[in-house]
Each structure stands twice: as C-alpha cells, then as structure tokens.
Short mmCIF file of C-alpha atoms in Angstrom, two decimals:
data_model
loop_
_atom_site.label_atom_id
_atom_site.label_comp_id
_atom_site.label_asym_id
_atom_site.label_seq_id
_atom_site.Cartn_x
_atom_site.Cartn_y
_atom_site.Cartn_z
CA UNK A 274 23.94 143.29 27.85
CA UNK A 275 26.52 145.77 26.96
CA UNK A 276 25.84 147.75 23.43
CA UNK A 277 28.83 148.20 21.08
CA UNK A 278 28.60 151.97 21.98
CA UNK A 279 29.22 150.96 25.37
CA UNK A 280 32.26 149.06 24.61
CA UNK A 281 33.76 152.21 22.69
CA UNK A 282 32.84 154.29 25.85
CA UNK A 283 34.86 151.70 28.06
CA UNK A 284 37.67 151.37 25.66
CA UNK A 285 37.55 154.83 24.05
CA UNK A 286 41.54 154.94 24.70
CA UNK A 287 41.93 152.52 21.92
CA UNK A 288 40.45 154.62 19.20
CA UNK A 289 42.47 157.92 18.58
CA UNK A 290 41.89 158.20 14.64
CA UNK A 291 39.82 156.62 11.88
CA UNK A 292 40.40 153.92 10.91
CA UNK A 293 40.76 151.86 13.99
CA UNK A 294 43.48 149.28 14.76
CA UNK A 295 42.96 145.92 13.77
CA UNK A 296 43.49 144.76 17.37
CA UNK A 297 40.43 147.33 18.08
CA UNK A 298 38.30 145.54 15.35
CA UNK A 299 39.06 142.08 16.88
CA UNK A 300 38.19 143.33 20.30
CA UNK A 301 34.86 144.59 19.02
CA UNK A 302 34.02 141.15 17.32
CA UNK A 303 34.93 139.34 20.40
CA UNK A 304 32.79 141.73 22.43
CA UNK A 305 29.79 141.28 20.21
CA UNK A 306 30.22 137.62 20.01
CA UNK A 307 29.70 137.37 23.87
CA UNK A 308 27.00 139.82 23.89
CA UNK A 309 24.99 137.51 21.10
CA UNK A 310 25.66 134.43 23.07
CA UNK A 311 25.27 135.08 26.77
CA UNK A 312 22.04 136.01 28.73
CA UNK A 313 21.02 139.61 29.17
CA UNK A 314 17.79 141.41 29.16
CA UNK A 315 17.82 141.42 25.22
CA UNK A 316 18.26 137.65 24.88
CA UNK A 317 15.74 136.98 27.44
CA UNK A 318 13.31 138.92 25.21
CA UNK A 319 14.70 137.63 21.61
CA UNK A 320 16.86 134.38 22.33
CA UNK A 321 20.27 133.44 22.38
CA UNK A 322 22.81 132.40 19.55
CA UNK A 323 25.03 129.59 19.62
CA UNK A 324 28.86 130.31 20.08
CA UNK A 325 29.45 129.71 16.45
CA UNK A 326 26.65 131.42 15.12
CA UNK A 327 27.34 134.41 17.32
CA UNK A 328 30.92 134.30 16.08
CA UNK A 329 29.98 134.44 12.46
CA UNK A 330 27.47 136.99 12.82
CA UNK A 331 29.80 139.14 14.86
CA UNK A 332 32.50 139.29 11.90
CA UNK A 333 29.77 139.94 9.29
CA UNK A 334 28.37 143.03 11.60
CA UNK A 335 31.87 144.44 12.08
CA UNK A 336 32.78 144.29 8.44
CA UNK A 337 29.46 146.00 7.54
CA UNK A 338 29.65 148.68 10.24
CA UNK A 339 33.53 149.30 9.20
CA UNK A 340 32.46 149.62 5.46
CA UNK A 341 29.70 152.04 6.38
CA UNK A 342 31.80 154.11 8.55
CA UNK A 343 34.78 154.11 6.14
CA UNK A 344 32.72 155.33 2.99
CA UNK A 345 31.17 158.11 5.63
CA UNK A 346 34.65 159.10 6.41
CA UNK A 347 36.07 159.21 2.52
CA UNK A 348 33.10 161.38 1.64
CA UNK A 349 33.25 163.71 4.73
CA UNK A 350 36.64 163.58 6.34
CA UNK A 351 36.47 165.55 9.65
CA UNK A 352 40.25 165.50 10.71
CA UNK A 353 40.47 163.03 13.73
CA UNK A 354 37.93 160.71 12.11
CA UNK A 355 35.68 161.03 15.20
CA UNK A 356 32.21 161.20 13.45
CA UNK A 357 33.36 157.66 11.50
CA UNK A 358 34.07 156.09 14.85
CA UNK A 359 30.74 157.06 16.10
CA UNK A 360 28.91 155.78 13.23
CA UNK A 361 31.02 152.63 13.29
CA UNK A 362 29.53 152.10 16.74
CA UNK A 363 26.22 152.93 15.89
CA UNK A 364 26.09 150.58 12.88
CA UNK A 365 27.43 147.80 15.27
CA UNK A 366 24.89 148.32 17.85
CA UNK A 367 22.01 148.36 15.25
CA UNK A 368 22.99 145.42 13.50
CA UNK A 369 23.63 143.41 16.58
CA UNK A 370 20.26 143.98 17.75
CA UNK A 371 18.66 143.29 14.61
CA UNK A 372 20.42 139.75 14.53
CA UNK A 373 19.21 139.22 18.15
CA UNK A 374 15.47 139.93 16.92
CA UNK A 375 15.99 137.68 14.25
CA UNK A 376 17.17 134.80 16.73
CA UNK A 377 18.67 131.75 15.43
CA UNK A 378 16.49 131.18 12.57
CA UNK A 379 19.34 130.13 10.29
CA UNK A 380 20.57 127.22 12.49
CA UNK A 381 17.11 126.15 13.19
CA UNK A 382 16.23 126.00 9.31
CA UNK A 383 19.92 124.46 8.45
CA UNK A 384 20.86 127.74 6.70
CA UNK A 385 24.57 128.49 6.69
CA UNK A 386 24.95 131.77 8.09
CA UNK A 387 25.94 134.42 5.33
CA UNK A 388 26.05 138.23 5.24
CA UNK A 389 22.86 138.13 3.20
CA UNK A 390 21.39 136.81 6.64
CA UNK A 391 22.22 140.48 8.21
CA UNK A 392 19.32 142.68 7.31
CA UNK A 393 21.49 145.53 6.24
CA UNK A 394 21.80 147.74 2.92
CA UNK A 395 24.03 145.81 0.53
CA UNK A 396 26.45 148.04 -1.11
CA UNK A 397 27.42 147.73 -4.83
CA UNK A 398 29.53 150.53 -5.50
CA UNK A 399 33.10 150.67 -4.04
CA UNK A 400 34.78 154.03 -4.54
CA UNK A 401 38.12 155.32 -2.82
CA UNK A 402 38.34 158.31 -5.10
CA UNK A 403 37.18 160.84 -2.21
CA UNK A 404 39.78 162.56 -0.12
CA UNK A 405 43.02 163.90 -0.79
CA UNK A 406 45.10 162.74 -3.98
CA UNK A 407 48.00 160.49 -2.48
CA UNK A 408 50.11 157.71 -3.20
CA UNK A 409 48.83 154.19 -1.96
CA UNK A 410 51.37 151.59 -0.85
CA UNK A 411 50.80 147.86 0.24
CA UNK A 412 49.64 148.63 4.03
CA UNK A 413 47.41 151.19 2.98
CA UNK A 414 46.08 149.23 0.40
CA UNK A 415 45.23 146.29 2.69
CA UNK A 416 43.06 148.61 4.75
CA UNK A 417 41.42 150.60 1.79
CA UNK A 418 40.57 147.51 0.09
CA UNK A 419 39.24 145.40 2.98
CA UNK A 420 35.30 145.68 2.10
CA UNK A 421 36.45 144.24 -1.43
CA UNK A 422 38.12 141.22 0.31
CA UNK A 423 34.91 140.26 2.04
CA UNK A 424 33.66 136.97 1.13
CA UNK A 425 30.29 137.58 -0.27
CA UNK A 426 30.21 140.97 -0.90
CA UNK A 427 28.06 142.51 -3.36
CA UNK A 428 30.34 145.07 -5.24
CA UNK A 429 29.93 145.40 -8.89
CA UNK A 430 31.34 148.87 -9.62
CA UNK A 431 34.80 149.57 -8.60
CA UNK A 432 36.32 153.34 -8.66
CA UNK A 433 40.36 153.47 -7.76
CA UNK A 434 40.41 157.06 -9.43
CA UNK A 435 42.53 159.72 -7.56
CA UNK A 436 44.84 157.16 -5.73
CA UNK A 437 48.28 156.56 -7.06
CA UNK A 438 48.90 152.83 -6.87
CA UNK A 439 52.57 151.38 -6.42
CA UNK A 440 53.49 147.92 -7.37
CA UNK A 441 53.16 146.78 -3.53
CA UNK A 442 49.52 147.92 -3.40
CA UNK A 443 48.81 146.59 -6.76
CA UNK A 444 50.16 143.24 -5.66
CA UNK A 445 47.79 143.79 -2.53
CA UNK A 446 44.78 144.56 -4.99
CA UNK A 447 45.75 141.78 -7.51
CA UNK A 448 44.03 138.46 -5.80
CA UNK A 449 41.16 140.70 -4.39
CA UNK A 450 40.42 141.61 -7.89
CA UNK A 451 40.74 138.03 -9.40
CA UNK A 452 38.09 137.15 -6.73
CA UNK A 453 35.78 139.61 -8.04
CA UNK A 454 36.03 138.62 -11.64
CA UNK A 455 32.42 137.13 -11.61
CA UNK A 456 30.68 140.05 -10.36
CA UNK A 457 32.36 143.04 -11.34
CA UNK A 458 30.49 145.03 -14.42
CA UNK A 459 32.29 148.62 -14.02
CA UNK A 460 35.57 149.47 -13.41
CA UNK A 461 37.09 153.00 -13.16
CA UNK A 462 41.04 153.08 -13.12
CA UNK A 463 41.19 156.47 -14.14
CA UNK A 464 44.23 158.90 -12.61
CA UNK A 465 45.62 155.76 -10.70
CA UNK A 466 49.30 155.90 -11.34
CA UNK A 467 49.92 159.74 -11.07
CA UNK A 468 53.45 160.48 -10.34
CA UNK A 469 54.70 157.05 -10.70
CA UNK A 470 58.19 156.48 -12.86
CA UNK A 471 57.27 155.10 -16.18
CA UNK A 472 58.43 151.56 -15.42
CA UNK A 473 56.66 151.14 -12.14
CA UNK A 474 53.56 152.51 -13.81
CA UNK A 475 53.58 149.91 -16.77
CA UNK A 476 54.18 147.04 -14.09
CA UNK A 477 51.10 148.32 -12.21
CA UNK A 478 49.11 148.36 -15.48
CA UNK A 479 50.04 144.88 -16.06
CA UNK A 480 49.19 143.76 -12.88
CA UNK A 481 45.71 145.19 -12.90
CA UNK A 482 45.07 144.00 -16.56
CA UNK A 483 45.91 140.52 -15.66
CA UNK A 484 43.95 140.56 -12.44
CA UNK A 485 40.57 141.88 -14.54
CA UNK A 486 41.34 139.65 -17.68
CA UNK A 487 38.03 138.15 -18.62
CA UNK A 488 35.91 140.10 -16.52
CA UNK A 489 32.34 140.71 -18.41
CA UNK A 490 32.35 144.54 -18.00
CA UNK A 491 30.02 147.15 -19.33
CA UNK A 492 32.00 150.01 -18.47
CA UNK A 493 35.81 150.52 -18.40
CA UNK A 494 37.34 153.90 -17.42
CA UNK A 495 41.07 154.25 -18.24
CA UNK A 496 41.53 158.05 -18.52
CA UNK A 497 43.88 160.53 -17.22
CA UNK A 498 46.69 157.95 -16.85
CA UNK A 499 49.28 159.42 -19.63
CA UNK A 500 49.36 156.05 -21.03
CA UNK A 501 50.75 156.31 -24.61
CA UNK A 502 51.44 153.37 -26.78
CA UNK A 503 53.07 151.22 -23.77
CA UNK A 504 50.47 152.02 -21.37
CA UNK A 505 47.81 150.88 -23.88
CA UNK A 506 49.65 147.65 -24.58
CA UNK A 507 50.19 147.10 -20.78
CA UNK A 508 46.16 146.75 -20.60
CA UNK A 509 46.32 144.02 -23.58
CA UNK A 510 44.94 141.34 -21.50
CA UNK A 511 42.16 143.24 -19.99
CA UNK A 512 41.24 145.06 -23.20
CA UNK A 513 41.16 141.95 -25.70
CA UNK A 514 38.89 140.18 -23.20
CA UNK A 515 36.29 142.49 -23.23
CA UNK A 516 33.76 141.68 -25.98
CA UNK A 517 30.50 142.98 -24.20
CA UNK A 518 31.88 146.48 -23.29
CA UNK A 519 29.44 148.89 -23.58
CA UNK A 520 31.42 152.15 -22.31
CA UNK A 521 34.94 152.86 -22.84
CA UNK A 522 36.62 156.14 -21.77
CA UNK A 523 40.28 157.00 -22.73
CA UNK A 524 40.74 160.66 -22.12
CA UNK A 525 43.65 162.54 -21.50
CA UNK A 526 45.72 159.43 -22.09
CA UNK A 527 48.58 160.93 -24.28
CA UNK A 528 47.47 158.51 -27.12
CA UNK A 529 49.49 159.38 -30.21
CA UNK A 530 49.04 157.77 -33.74
CA UNK A 531 50.97 154.66 -32.37
CA UNK A 532 48.67 154.38 -29.13
CA UNK A 533 45.50 154.65 -31.30
CA UNK A 534 46.76 151.99 -33.60
CA UNK A 535 47.26 149.69 -30.33
CA UNK A 536 43.51 150.61 -29.24
CA UNK A 537 42.45 149.54 -32.57
CA UNK A 538 44.45 146.47 -32.22
CA UNK A 539 43.57 145.28 -28.91
CA UNK A 540 39.83 146.38 -28.43
CA UNK A 541 37.81 143.62 -30.28
CA UNK A 542 35.01 144.48 -32.60
CA UNK A 543 31.89 144.87 -30.61
CA UNK A 544 28.09 145.16 -31.26
CA UNK A 545 27.41 146.14 -27.75
CA UNK A 546 29.83 149.49 -27.51
CA UNK A 547 27.74 152.57 -26.88
CA UNK A 548 29.88 155.02 -25.34
CA UNK A 549 33.57 155.75 -26.69
CA UNK A 550 35.13 159.02 -25.01
CA UNK A 551 38.30 159.98 -26.55
CA UNK A 552 39.01 163.63 -25.54
CA UNK A 553 42.18 165.44 -25.20
CA UNK A 554 44.93 163.07 -26.80
CA UNK A 555 47.52 163.71 -29.41
CA UNK A 556 45.80 161.43 -31.83
CA UNK A 557 46.57 163.19 -35.23
CA UNK A 558 44.97 162.40 -38.45
CA UNK A 559 46.67 158.64 -38.63
CA UNK A 560 45.39 158.13 -35.15
CA UNK A 561 42.19 159.14 -36.28
CA UNK A 562 42.15 156.72 -39.01
CA UNK A 563 42.61 154.09 -36.57
CA UNK A 564 40.00 155.07 -34.07
CA UNK A 565 37.66 155.25 -37.17
CA UNK A 566 38.02 151.46 -37.62
CA UNK A 567 37.00 151.17 -33.78
CA UNK A 568 33.87 153.40 -34.57
CA UNK A 569 32.87 151.46 -37.72
CA UNK A 570 32.93 148.07 -35.94
CA UNK A 571 30.72 149.73 -33.18
CA UNK A 572 27.25 149.98 -34.87
CA UNK A 573 25.51 150.41 -31.53
CA UNK A 574 27.42 153.52 -30.73
CA UNK A 575 25.32 156.34 -29.31
CA UNK A 576 27.91 158.78 -27.61
CA UNK A 577 31.20 159.23 -29.43
CA UNK A 578 33.52 162.16 -28.09
CA UNK A 579 36.60 162.91 -29.87
CA UNK A 580 37.49 166.29 -29.02
CA UNK A 581 40.72 168.20 -28.69
CA UNK A 582 42.43 165.46 -30.56
CA UNK A 583 44.61 167.58 -33.20
CA UNK A 584 42.41 165.64 -35.99
CA UNK A 585 42.75 167.32 -39.51
CA UNK A 586 40.91 167.07 -42.55
CA UNK A 587 42.03 163.37 -43.53
CA UNK A 588 41.38 162.17 -40.14
CA UNK A 589 38.18 163.98 -40.05
CA UNK A 590 36.73 162.40 -43.34
CA UNK A 591 37.73 158.98 -41.80
CA UNK A 592 36.11 159.81 -38.66
CA UNK A 593 32.86 160.94 -40.35
CA UNK A 594 32.45 158.24 -42.78
CA UNK A 595 32.67 155.69 -40.00
CA UNK A 596 30.12 157.70 -38.11
CA UNK A 597 27.89 156.93 -41.03
CA UNK A 598 27.67 153.34 -39.79
CA UNK A 599 26.46 154.45 -36.37
CA UNK A 600 22.92 154.99 -37.03
CA UNK A 601 21.95 155.14 -33.27
CA UNK A 602 24.16 158.19 -32.45
CA UNK A 603 22.42 160.36 -30.04
CA UNK A 604 25.62 162.43 -28.87
CA UNK A 605 28.54 163.76 -30.82
CA UNK A 606 31.14 165.76 -29.86
CA UNK A 607 34.18 166.70 -32.16
CA UNK A 608 35.19 170.06 -30.69
CA UNK A 609 38.56 171.63 -31.00
CA UNK A 610 39.98 169.73 -33.95
CA UNK A 611 41.14 171.07 -37.27
CA UNK A 612 38.48 169.59 -39.68
CA UNK A 613 38.25 172.39 -42.10
CA UNK A 614 35.54 173.05 -44.98
CA UNK A 615 35.86 169.50 -46.63
CA UNK A 616 35.57 167.39 -43.67
CA UNK A 617 32.51 169.63 -42.48
CA UNK A 618 30.84 168.66 -45.71
CA UNK A 619 31.56 164.78 -45.28
CA UNK A 620 30.28 165.35 -41.65
CA UNK A 621 26.94 166.77 -42.82
CA UNK A 622 26.55 163.56 -45.23
CA UNK A 623 26.79 161.26 -42.20
CA UNK A 624 24.68 163.41 -40.00
CA UNK A 625 21.84 163.14 -42.58
CA UNK A 626 21.62 159.49 -41.38
CA UNK A 627 21.12 160.28 -37.76
CA UNK A 628 17.55 160.75 -36.82
CA UNK A 629 18.23 160.23 -33.18
CA UNK A 630 20.93 162.97 -32.52
CA UNK A 631 19.98 164.92 -29.50
CA UNK A 632 23.37 166.83 -28.74
CA UNK A 633 25.71 168.02 -31.32
CA UNK A 634 29.10 169.84 -30.46
CA UNK A 635 30.88 171.08 -33.38
CA UNK A 636 32.87 174.13 -32.36
CA UNK A 637 36.08 175.16 -33.38
CA UNK A 638 36.63 173.03 -36.34
CA UNK A 639 37.18 175.79 -39.05
CA UNK A 640 34.01 174.87 -40.93
CA UNK A 641 33.47 178.40 -42.34
CA UNK A 642 30.40 179.19 -44.17
CA UNK A 643 30.32 176.34 -46.46
CA UNK A 644 30.79 173.57 -43.86
CA UNK A 645 28.54 175.41 -41.48
CA UNK A 646 25.66 175.75 -44.19
CA UNK A 647 26.11 172.08 -45.16
CA UNK A 648 25.80 170.77 -41.64
CA UNK A 649 22.64 173.16 -40.96
CA UNK A 650 21.16 171.76 -44.08
CA UNK A 651 21.62 168.24 -43.09
CA UNK A 652 20.45 168.78 -39.43
CA UNK A 653 17.47 170.63 -40.46
CA UNK A 654 16.24 167.34 -42.26
CA UNK A 655 17.38 165.12 -39.57
CA UNK A 656 17.49 164.94 -35.94
CA UNK A 657 13.97 166.18 -35.02
CA UNK A 658 14.86 165.73 -31.26
CA UNK A 659 17.94 168.00 -31.21
CA UNK A 660 18.48 169.48 -27.84
CA UNK A 661 21.87 171.03 -28.21
CA UNK A 662 23.56 172.81 -31.13
CA UNK A 663 26.98 174.05 -30.65
CA UNK A 664 28.98 175.53 -33.53
CA UNK A 665 31.06 178.12 -32.01
CA UNK A 666 34.42 179.33 -33.24
CA UNK A 667 34.00 178.37 -36.94
CA UNK A 668 34.41 181.52 -38.64
CA UNK A 669 30.64 181.64 -39.55
CA UNK A 670 29.29 184.83 -41.24
CA UNK A 671 25.76 186.16 -42.06
CA UNK A 672 26.01 184.39 -45.51
CA UNK A 673 25.51 181.21 -43.57
CA UNK A 674 22.74 182.71 -41.20
CA UNK A 675 19.99 181.87 -43.32
CA UNK A 676 20.58 177.90 -43.36
CA UNK A 677 21.34 178.12 -39.56
CA UNK A 678 18.11 179.83 -39.02
CA UNK A 679 16.18 177.56 -41.10
CA UNK A 680 17.46 174.60 -39.03
CA UNK A 681 16.96 176.15 -35.54
CA UNK A 682 13.60 177.05 -36.53
CA UNK A 683 12.77 173.31 -37.20
CA UNK A 684 14.22 172.35 -33.81
CA UNK A 685 11.66 172.82 -31.35
CA UNK A 686 13.28 170.81 -28.86
CA UNK A 687 16.45 173.13 -28.65
CA UNK A 688 17.54 173.91 -25.15
CA UNK A 689 20.87 175.28 -25.90
CA UNK A 690 22.22 177.04 -28.86
CA UNK A 691 25.80 178.17 -28.93
CA UNK A 692 26.99 180.25 -31.91
CA UNK A 693 29.71 182.43 -30.25
CA UNK A 694 33.05 183.51 -31.61
CA UNK A 695 31.87 183.68 -35.12
CA UNK A 696 31.22 186.63 -37.49
CA UNK A 697 27.20 186.83 -37.65
CA UNK A 698 26.95 190.29 -36.95
CA UNK A 699 23.27 192.28 -36.80
CA UNK A 700 22.02 190.67 -39.80
CA UNK A 701 23.10 187.10 -38.86
CA UNK A 702 21.90 187.59 -35.34
CA UNK A 703 18.36 188.79 -36.28
CA UNK A 704 17.66 185.92 -38.52
CA UNK A 705 18.77 183.44 -35.72
CA UNK A 706 16.37 185.53 -33.44
CA UNK A 707 13.47 185.36 -35.64
CA UNK A 708 14.04 181.59 -36.05
CA UNK A 709 13.64 181.09 -32.03
CA UNK A 710 10.64 183.42 -31.73
CA UNK A 711 7.92 180.91 -32.31
CA UNK A 712 7.84 177.84 -29.96
CA UNK A 713 10.92 176.54 -28.50
CA UNK A 714 9.31 176.46 -25.20
CA UNK A 715 12.40 174.20 -23.74
CA UNK A 716 14.92 176.72 -24.72
CA UNK A 717 17.43 177.43 -21.81
CA UNK A 718 20.62 179.00 -23.08
CA UNK A 719 21.75 181.07 -26.19
CA UNK A 720 25.26 182.21 -26.57
CA UNK A 721 26.15 184.63 -29.43
CA UNK A 722 28.90 186.52 -27.67
CA UNK A 723 31.97 187.81 -29.66
CA UNK A 724 29.85 188.06 -33.16
CA UNK A 725 30.32 191.74 -33.85
CA UNK A 726 26.68 192.09 -32.65
CA UNK A 727 25.28 195.94 -32.29
CA UNK A 728 22.22 197.50 -30.95
CA UNK A 729 19.64 196.26 -33.31
CA UNK A 730 20.82 192.49 -33.24
CA UNK A 731 21.12 192.69 -29.41
CA UNK A 732 17.37 193.87 -29.07
CA UNK A 733 15.91 191.56 -31.32
CA UNK A 734 18.00 188.61 -29.59
CA UNK A 735 16.67 189.66 -26.42
CA UNK A 736 12.97 190.05 -27.24
CA UNK A 737 13.12 186.53 -28.84
CA UNK A 738 13.99 184.60 -25.69
CA UNK A 739 12.87 186.76 -22.76
CA UNK A 740 9.56 185.04 -22.53
CA UNK A 741 10.51 181.67 -23.03
CA UNK A 742 9.20 179.59 -20.02
CA UNK A 743 12.62 177.68 -19.21
CA UNK A 744 14.89 180.25 -20.29
CA UNK A 745 18.13 180.84 -18.11
CA UNK A 746 20.93 182.51 -20.01
CA UNK A 747 21.62 184.92 -22.61
CA UNK A 748 24.80 185.67 -23.46
CA UNK A 749 25.81 188.22 -25.87
CA UNK A 750 28.92 189.56 -24.29
CA UNK A 751 31.91 190.93 -26.29
CA UNK A 752 29.96 192.41 -29.00
CA UNK A 753 29.86 196.04 -30.26
CA UNK A 754 26.44 197.08 -28.48
CA UNK A 755 25.93 200.89 -27.88
CA UNK A 756 25.27 202.15 -24.34
CA UNK A 757 21.69 202.76 -25.38
CA UNK A 758 21.47 199.41 -26.61
CA UNK A 759 22.73 197.96 -23.40
CA UNK A 760 20.08 200.09 -21.82
CA UNK A 761 17.10 198.73 -24.10
CA UNK A 762 18.64 195.07 -23.36
CA UNK A 763 18.26 195.60 -19.44
CA UNK A 764 14.90 197.11 -19.90
CA UNK A 765 13.66 193.98 -21.52
CA UNK A 766 15.23 191.99 -18.94
CA UNK A 767 14.01 194.15 -16.03
CA UNK A 768 12.06 191.42 -14.46
CA UNK A 769 14.63 188.74 -14.90
CA UNK A 770 18.18 190.37 -15.04
CA UNK A 771 19.81 187.15 -13.73
CA UNK A 772 18.85 185.69 -17.04
CA UNK A 773 20.92 188.41 -18.93
CA UNK A 774 24.67 187.06 -19.13
CA UNK A 775 27.36 189.69 -17.87
CA UNK A 776 28.22 192.43 -20.32
CA UNK A 777 31.95 193.30 -18.96
CA UNK A 778 33.63 192.66 -22.03
CA UNK A 779 31.21 194.48 -24.64
CA UNK A 780 32.75 197.27 -26.45
CA UNK A 781 30.37 200.05 -27.05
CA UNK A 782 32.90 201.77 -29.51
CA UNK A 783 32.65 198.97 -31.82
CA UNK A 784 35.83 197.71 -34.04
CA UNK A 785 36.18 201.04 -35.68
CA UNK A 786 34.08 203.21 -33.27
CA UNK A 787 30.80 203.15 -35.35
CA UNK A 788 28.66 202.37 -32.71
CA UNK A 789 29.75 205.30 -30.35
CA UNK A 790 27.96 208.17 -32.23
CA UNK A 791 24.12 208.79 -32.89
CA UNK A 792 24.83 207.91 -36.66
CA UNK A 793 26.02 204.75 -36.02
CA UNK A 794 22.70 204.01 -33.65
CA UNK A 795 20.71 205.32 -36.50
CA UNK A 796 22.32 202.66 -39.00
CA UNK A 797 21.56 200.06 -36.32
CA UNK A 798 17.68 200.72 -36.21
CA UNK A 799 17.93 201.24 -39.98
CA UNK A 800 19.03 197.78 -40.51
CA UNK A 801 16.56 196.47 -37.70
CA UNK A 802 13.89 198.02 -39.42
CA UNK A 803 14.73 196.21 -42.72
CA UNK A 804 15.28 192.89 -41.11
CA UNK A 805 12.32 193.01 -38.69
CA UNK A 806 10.03 191.14 -40.97
CA UNK A 807 12.38 188.77 -42.71
CA UNK A 808 10.80 185.32 -42.60
CA UNK A 809 13.26 182.33 -42.28
CA UNK A 810 13.50 180.81 -45.74
CA UNK A 811 12.86 176.97 -46.10
CA UNK A 812 15.45 176.44 -48.90
CA UNK A 813 18.77 177.89 -49.09
#
C-alpha cells in the first residue's frame, strides 16, 4: 500500500509552493481512495473499506490535512511552503492509517460517515490574520476560506483581521458565513477593509453585515476600520440583531459624534454586555453622551474602555453617571481625555459603588489635586482587591499625597502603581513610599518618574520596594536626583539592579540647579529626616 508520503515523493513535481493546486488535491483524494479500498499489507491487518466509504473518508482526510498544514503555513511561513507540504503529507498518512485501523465500523452499524468519524483534533478557531498584510480578492478568498466551507466543520470563532477584503472576496465569503450562522459565537472583522475606496469599503461591510445578521454572537470586533457614521450604519443589520452580545470592540474607528449616535441607535439594550472598548476615536462630549446611554443600558458591564476619545467635562460627567449603574465593573480605562476636576469629582461618586474594581486607569484627565483627592478617598473605601492604579499626568502635587497614600496603604492587592508625570516632589513621594512599606507582597511595578523628586524621596522609595517578593520595576527616571542619590539608590538595589529602571533622563542639576551642590543635598537629607516617621493618615 502506498502512503500519502510516497504519493508526494512520486509526484513531487506537481507541488512547487504552498498551497497545492486543486488538481493536486484531487489527485491525493483519488490516491487515498484507492489505498483505502484495495488490498495491501495494511488492509490484510485492518480490513478494507467500500469504494463509497473510502472516497468519503479520503475527502474528509484531505480537508483536515489541508486545514492543519495551511494554519501551520499562516503561523510560520517559510517562503516556499515546503514545511506545510510535508505536514500536509504527514497528516494525510496518519489519518488514513487511523481510518483503516477503525475499519468499516460506520457502515456495519448503519452510521452515515461524517468528519467526526475521523479521529482528529476538531478546530474551533479559524484565523487568517497571520502573515503579511494584504488585499484579498475573490480567487484567493476561495482558497483562504475553504476550511470554513467544509460541511460539518466545528469553527465557532473566526478572525479576518489584517486582510483587506474587496467586493469579490466579500461575495465569496457571504454564502460561507450564512452557512455558519448557527455555530458562530465570536467574529473579528477588525482591520479588514484597509486601503479600500470608501464606496467599496461600505459595500463590503454591508455584505458581511447581512451575511452575519442573526448570528448569536458573544464577541464582535469591528476595530481599526475607520468606519465613521457610514461604516457604523453599514453594520446595521448585524448590530441590531445582537441581543446576546457580551463583548464589543469599536477601537480606532473614527467614531465622531454622529457615529456614536448611530452606535447608540443600533446596539440593542442588553443585559449581557460585559466588555465595551471604545479607544482612540473622535467622540467628543456629545458623542460621549450617546455612548453613556449604551453604558447605562448595560448593567452587566465589567470592562469599559473609553480612552483617547476627546471627551471633556460634560461628556465625562455623563459617562460617570452611567457607570454608576454598572456595579459589576472590574476594569475601567478612561485615559487621555479632558475630564477636568468637576468630572473627576463626579467619577469619584460613581466609583464608590464599585466594590469589584481591580484595574483603574485614570491618567491624563486633568484631575488636579481636588479631583485626585476625591478619587483616592472614594477608592480607599471601595475596591478592596484593586490591583492596578494609574493616575499619571494629572498635575497632582504633594497636597493630594496624604489622600493618595491612605488609599494605597489600604490596597494590599496592588501590583502596579503609576503616578508618573505629576508634581509630588519629595514630600509626596515619601508619603507614597511609607504607604507601600507594610505588606503589598503582590506589588510588581511603581512608576514615579517625572515628579521633581530628589535624593531623599528616591532613597525612601527604593527602600520601600526593594524587598517585595514579586517586585519587577521601580521607575524614578526624569527626576532631580543628585549623583550621590543615584549612588545610594543603586547600592540599595545592588543585588537586583535589573529591577531599577533606567535613569538616563534624570537631571542631577534639578530645575534650578539646587540638587547639584552640597547644600542642596543637605536640604534633601533634612526633609527626609522630618518625613521619615510620618504616619499615613486615615482621614484627609
């Protein structure tokens, strides 16, 4: 009996690159059909299959071997595709032997042969995002999507990201997606129309939307498509039908005020939405008000990201009020907006209701001391398992440090603290360090870079974290630490210098040259001495 490996040796001239031609694939099916249905050393041991059963199994084996090899080629392209060809042959031979070992059991028991009769791993995730970013037209789409077109496949998750579909390719995908409506649960169409003219992109989105309408999806990713309002509305059929959606990603989609209004109109109010990511759009205040309505209609929300969306005070207040209804919130990311103090205070009231918060990203929101203090006080009384606290770039000074320190002291599960690009100076830095001294055994990262910290603050911070069992990084770069202070810090970390972040941007001269002379160093030591025994207050 010839194995598939021998088949490829005999006909190696027919396979030059991956993927094999259709004629080569048909040839392999014919050869395997013959091997499964004619006497051989293997058939004498395991028995023969009927012609009909052999042909059916041969087709299924070839489909599975092709899918396995193609996935390997997508993940690890080797230029000429030779490794994929070898895997294709190996898988074919292995599956053929397994079918022979099983014998004609399905026929004897009257069971119709299906792909499930072939003892091989059943793939559930179909992903074409690997490899180079490229346009996909009709002919290539037929090859790429062939595994999805196989009757009885088990795919429940698909990812078409990183390939730009034209109208022809979309038409090829359309009937395939329609046939999968009853089994798909996760669809990733992020970055799948890149470089297409607007009219073509809209038509492609319409085709996919109609094909996927009424799928009962748990997760949908439409990010990185520069959709705008027209693009959002092109997905109307799909979005309106998703009453069971648990995850929705609309990042970097050019979603303006009008597009946000469209999102609000098209997404049905759902009790199941747990993840909503809305990063890097042009939403603004009015758009944020629309998104707030989506948030308010999603009481199960656990992970909300609305970062870099140009939201000011009015939109920020609307979002925070909506978040007050999402008592299951675990992760909140509002970074890089223009909330200001008033929205920060409003957010503090909402966060007081969120006992399950584990990650809070509130950097670059113009919170200032008043907003930061209000938030610190609120988090101190809630979120007992807080692991990440990020309030970088908020113009926070030492005035807010007591409230921040009290909050941090209460968060024994903290793993990452980011207060970089503020104005805490030594006074604030030492209070933060004292708050971290006791416990905090899960702490991994502390970032107080760019805070006008000098020798005393740097030393106390280093001493506070150096012995933490899980600690990985202290970043105190871009401060005003004297050369003597740098030497002290390095001495503290002498057994684990890799934990101390780079100090390339540190300025020993300080803002006014105060740290460069002996008198300046003495002032730092005096400040450190005064603050050394300060206790973190419980009330602020």
